[in-house]
mmCIF file of C-alpha atoms in Angstrom:
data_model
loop_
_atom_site.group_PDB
_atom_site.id
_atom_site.type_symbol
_atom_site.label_atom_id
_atom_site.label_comp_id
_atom_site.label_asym_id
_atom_site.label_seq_id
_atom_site.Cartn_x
_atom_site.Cartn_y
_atom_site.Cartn_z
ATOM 1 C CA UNK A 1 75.924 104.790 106.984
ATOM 2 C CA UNK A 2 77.338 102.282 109.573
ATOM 3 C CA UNK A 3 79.597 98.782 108.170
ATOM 4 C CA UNK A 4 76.364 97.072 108.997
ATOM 5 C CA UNK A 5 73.802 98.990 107.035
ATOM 6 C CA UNK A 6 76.555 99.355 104.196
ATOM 7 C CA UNK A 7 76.976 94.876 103.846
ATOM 8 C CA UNK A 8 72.973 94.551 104.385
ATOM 9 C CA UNK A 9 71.301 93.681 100.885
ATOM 10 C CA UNK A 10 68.184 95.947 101.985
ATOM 11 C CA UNK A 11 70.226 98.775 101.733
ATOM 12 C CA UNK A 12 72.673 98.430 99.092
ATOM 13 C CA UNK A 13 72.790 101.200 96.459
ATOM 14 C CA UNK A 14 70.139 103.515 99.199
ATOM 15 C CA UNK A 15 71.690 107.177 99.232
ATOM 16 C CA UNK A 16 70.968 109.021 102.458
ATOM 17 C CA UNK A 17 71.144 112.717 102.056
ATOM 18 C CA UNK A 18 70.448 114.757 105.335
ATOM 19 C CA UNK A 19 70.381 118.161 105.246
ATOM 20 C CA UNK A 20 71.025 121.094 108.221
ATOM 21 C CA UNK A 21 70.204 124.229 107.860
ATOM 22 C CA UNK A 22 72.801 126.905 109.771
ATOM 23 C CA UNK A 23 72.209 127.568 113.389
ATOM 24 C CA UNK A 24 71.156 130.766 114.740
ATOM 25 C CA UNK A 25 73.290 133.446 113.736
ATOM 26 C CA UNK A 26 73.974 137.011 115.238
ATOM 27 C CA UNK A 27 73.406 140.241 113.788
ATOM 28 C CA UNK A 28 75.880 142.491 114.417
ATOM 29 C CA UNK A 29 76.106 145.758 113.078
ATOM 30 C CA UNK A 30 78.406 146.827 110.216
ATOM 31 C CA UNK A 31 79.279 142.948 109.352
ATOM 32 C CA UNK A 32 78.070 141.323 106.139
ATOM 33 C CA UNK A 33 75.445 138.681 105.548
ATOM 34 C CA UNK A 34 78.128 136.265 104.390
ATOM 35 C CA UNK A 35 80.272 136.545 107.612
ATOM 36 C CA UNK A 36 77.289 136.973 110.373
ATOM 37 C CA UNK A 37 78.564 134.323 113.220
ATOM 38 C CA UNK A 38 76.535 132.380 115.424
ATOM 39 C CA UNK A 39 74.833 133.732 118.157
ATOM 40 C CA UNK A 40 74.551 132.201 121.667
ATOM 41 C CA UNK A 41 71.519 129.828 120.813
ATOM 42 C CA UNK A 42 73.040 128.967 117.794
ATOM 43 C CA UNK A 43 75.913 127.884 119.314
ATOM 44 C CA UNK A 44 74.231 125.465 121.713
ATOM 45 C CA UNK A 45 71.576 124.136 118.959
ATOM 46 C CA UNK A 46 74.549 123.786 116.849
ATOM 47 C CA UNK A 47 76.268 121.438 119.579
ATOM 48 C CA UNK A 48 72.993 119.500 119.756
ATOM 49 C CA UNK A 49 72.688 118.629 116.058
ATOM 50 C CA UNK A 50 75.589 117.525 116.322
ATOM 51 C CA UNK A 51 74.584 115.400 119.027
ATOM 52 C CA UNK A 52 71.453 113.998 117.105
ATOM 53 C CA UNK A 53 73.593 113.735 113.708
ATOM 54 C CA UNK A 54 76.217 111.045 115.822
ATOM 55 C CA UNK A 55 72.809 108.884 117.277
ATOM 56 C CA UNK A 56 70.785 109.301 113.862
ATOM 57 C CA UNK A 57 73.341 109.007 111.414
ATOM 58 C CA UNK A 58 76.611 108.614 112.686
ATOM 59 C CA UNK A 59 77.820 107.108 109.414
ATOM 60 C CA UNK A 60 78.246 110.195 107.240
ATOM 61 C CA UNK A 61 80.701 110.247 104.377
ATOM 62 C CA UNK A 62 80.803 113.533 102.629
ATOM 63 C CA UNK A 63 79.889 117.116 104.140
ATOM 64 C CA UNK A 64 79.020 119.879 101.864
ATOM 65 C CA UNK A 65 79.105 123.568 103.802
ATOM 66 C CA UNK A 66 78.018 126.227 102.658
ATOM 67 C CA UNK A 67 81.537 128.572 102.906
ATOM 68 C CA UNK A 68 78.994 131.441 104.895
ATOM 69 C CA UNK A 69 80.753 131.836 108.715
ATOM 70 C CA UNK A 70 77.445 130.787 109.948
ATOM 71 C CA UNK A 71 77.370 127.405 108.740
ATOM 72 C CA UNK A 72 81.108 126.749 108.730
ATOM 73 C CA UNK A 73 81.022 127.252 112.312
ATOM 74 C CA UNK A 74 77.516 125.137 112.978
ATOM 75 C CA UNK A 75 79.337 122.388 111.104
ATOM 76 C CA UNK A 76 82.570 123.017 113.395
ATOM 77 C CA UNK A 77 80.563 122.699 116.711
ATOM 78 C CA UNK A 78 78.459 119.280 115.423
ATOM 79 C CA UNK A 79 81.479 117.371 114.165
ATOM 80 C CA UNK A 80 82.702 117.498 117.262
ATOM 81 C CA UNK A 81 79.339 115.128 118.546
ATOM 82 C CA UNK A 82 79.556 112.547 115.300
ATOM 83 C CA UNK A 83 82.193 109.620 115.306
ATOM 84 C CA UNK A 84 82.747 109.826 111.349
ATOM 85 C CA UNK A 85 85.244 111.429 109.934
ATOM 86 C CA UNK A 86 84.281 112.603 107.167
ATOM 87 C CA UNK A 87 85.350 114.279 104.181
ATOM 88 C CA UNK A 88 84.473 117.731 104.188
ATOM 89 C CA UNK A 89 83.893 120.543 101.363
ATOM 90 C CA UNK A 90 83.022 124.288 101.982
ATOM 91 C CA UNK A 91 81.369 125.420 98.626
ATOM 92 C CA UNK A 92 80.945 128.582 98.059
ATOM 93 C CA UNK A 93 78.178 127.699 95.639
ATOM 94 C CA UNK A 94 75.746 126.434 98.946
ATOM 95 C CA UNK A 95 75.416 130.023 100.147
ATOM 96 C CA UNK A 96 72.231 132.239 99.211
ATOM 97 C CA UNK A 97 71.812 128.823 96.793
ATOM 98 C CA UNK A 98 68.692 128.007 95.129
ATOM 99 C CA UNK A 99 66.855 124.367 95.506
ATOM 100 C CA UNK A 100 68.117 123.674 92.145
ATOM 101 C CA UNK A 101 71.537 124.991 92.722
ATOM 102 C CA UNK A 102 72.060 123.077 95.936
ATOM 103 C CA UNK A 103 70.562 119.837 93.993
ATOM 104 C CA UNK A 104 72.847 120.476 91.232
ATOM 105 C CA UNK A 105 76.273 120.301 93.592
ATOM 106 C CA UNK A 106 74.555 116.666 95.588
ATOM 107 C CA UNK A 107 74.864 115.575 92.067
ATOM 108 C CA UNK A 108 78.154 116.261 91.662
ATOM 109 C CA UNK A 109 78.917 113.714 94.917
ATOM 110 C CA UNK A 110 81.019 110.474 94.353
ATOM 111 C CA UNK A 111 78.896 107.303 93.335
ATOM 112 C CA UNK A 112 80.478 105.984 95.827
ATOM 113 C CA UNK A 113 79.734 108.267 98.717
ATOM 114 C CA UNK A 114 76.352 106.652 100.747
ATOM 115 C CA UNK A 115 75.892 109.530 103.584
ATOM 116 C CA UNK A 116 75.972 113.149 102.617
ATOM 117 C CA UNK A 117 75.201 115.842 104.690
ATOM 118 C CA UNK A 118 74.084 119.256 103.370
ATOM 119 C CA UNK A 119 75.103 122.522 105.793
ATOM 120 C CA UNK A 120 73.428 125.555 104.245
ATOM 121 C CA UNK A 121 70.434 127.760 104.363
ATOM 122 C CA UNK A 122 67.064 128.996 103.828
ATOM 123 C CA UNK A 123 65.114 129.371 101.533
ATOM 124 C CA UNK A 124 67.048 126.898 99.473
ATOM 125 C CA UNK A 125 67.273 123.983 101.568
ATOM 126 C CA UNK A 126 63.621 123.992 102.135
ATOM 127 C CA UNK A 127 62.855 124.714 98.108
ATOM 128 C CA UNK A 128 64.925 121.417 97.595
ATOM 129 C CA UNK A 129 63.285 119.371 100.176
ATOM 130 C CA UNK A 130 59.925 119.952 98.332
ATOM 131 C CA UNK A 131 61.632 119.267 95.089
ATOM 132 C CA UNK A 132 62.696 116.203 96.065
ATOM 133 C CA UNK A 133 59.802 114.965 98.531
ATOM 134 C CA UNK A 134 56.704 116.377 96.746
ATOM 135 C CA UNK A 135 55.799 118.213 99.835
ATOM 136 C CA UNK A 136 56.381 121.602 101.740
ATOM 137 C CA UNK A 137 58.582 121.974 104.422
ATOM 138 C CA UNK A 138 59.910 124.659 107.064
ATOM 139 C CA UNK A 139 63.254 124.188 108.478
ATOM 140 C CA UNK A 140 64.655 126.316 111.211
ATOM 141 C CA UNK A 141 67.195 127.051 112.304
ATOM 142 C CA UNK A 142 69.663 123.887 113.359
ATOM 143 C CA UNK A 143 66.718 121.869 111.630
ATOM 144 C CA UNK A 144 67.721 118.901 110.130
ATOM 145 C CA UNK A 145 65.548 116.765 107.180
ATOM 146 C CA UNK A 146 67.765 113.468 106.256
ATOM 147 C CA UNK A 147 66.022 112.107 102.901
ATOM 148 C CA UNK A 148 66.816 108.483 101.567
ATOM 149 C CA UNK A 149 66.537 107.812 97.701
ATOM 150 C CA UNK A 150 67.607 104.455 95.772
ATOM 151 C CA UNK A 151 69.394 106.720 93.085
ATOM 152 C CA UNK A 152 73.243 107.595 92.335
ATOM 153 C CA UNK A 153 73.623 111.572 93.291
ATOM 154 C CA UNK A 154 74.246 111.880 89.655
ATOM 155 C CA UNK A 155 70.483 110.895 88.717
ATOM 156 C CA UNK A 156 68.400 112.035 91.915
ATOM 157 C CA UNK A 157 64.839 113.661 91.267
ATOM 158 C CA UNK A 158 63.428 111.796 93.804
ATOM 159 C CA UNK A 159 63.803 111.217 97.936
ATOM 160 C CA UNK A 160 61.626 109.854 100.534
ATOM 161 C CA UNK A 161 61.613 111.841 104.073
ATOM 162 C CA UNK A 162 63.328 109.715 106.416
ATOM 163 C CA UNK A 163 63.217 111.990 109.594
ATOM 164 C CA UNK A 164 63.282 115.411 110.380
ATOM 165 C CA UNK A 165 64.625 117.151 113.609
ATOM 166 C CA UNK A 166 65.098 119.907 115.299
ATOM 167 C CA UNK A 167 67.722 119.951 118.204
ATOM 168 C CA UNK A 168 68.029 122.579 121.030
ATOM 169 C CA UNK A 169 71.053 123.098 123.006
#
């Protein structure tokens, strides 16, 4: 969230909580799910969220990455396209996470944190979009969904869809 949208009344105490699934990751033989990389695509959609994340929401706060290679290194090539510098976390708990589970570490966020954004992966992020919307999503690849809710982290049940996205490189 920018200074401006932060000082205006309108938004005050509004939580913004966008969330990216992993780029497009590689295969490769004889290498485990956990440290898959990113493949070519993925590299250049990963670039481009980026890119979308600094014009759409340039103000985020707090990053929580899944600790998976895959999303570590989509969050690696975005930062480099938002102006923030945010505070970032690589959980462990975010990969192969349910909807719940994911939900349950946005709640552990700082009050005071405004921005979050949520790197991790299907089908979790897509169960917790319809937990927290009402409706069904699909997220692919470098997809993004940024929600807004007027609650604390602590208490959130509930989010509106802001805008969804999906950037190619």
């Amino acid at each position: 969230m920018t200074d401006d949208e932060r000082n205006d009344p309108a938004m005050r105490g509004k939580r913004t909580l966008v969330l990216l699934r992993h780029a497009k990751s590689a295969w490769p033989q004889d290498t485990e799910d956990f440290d898959r990389p990113l493949n070519d695509r993925g590299e250049r959609d990963a670039a481009a969220a980026g890119r979308w994340l600094g014009t759409h929401r340039p103000g985020i706060e707090l990053v929580l990455c899944s600790s998976a290679l895959r999303a570590r290194r989509t969050w690696e090539l975005a930062a480099g396209q938002i102006p923030a510098a945010p505070t970032v976390r690589y959980e462990p708990r975010l990969y192969a996470a349910s909807g719940a589970q994911l939900l349950d570490v946005v709640r552990g966020a700082p009050s005071t944190v405004l921005t979050i954004l949520l790197i991790a992966h299907n089908p979790g992020l897509e169960e917790l979009v319809g937990q927290l919307t009402g409706e069904p999503t699909e997220l692919k690849t470098a997809g993004i969904a940024a929600l807004t809710a007027d609650a604390h982290w602590s208490g959130l049940t509930r989010a509106g869809a802001a805008e969804f996205a999906k950037p190619r490189g």
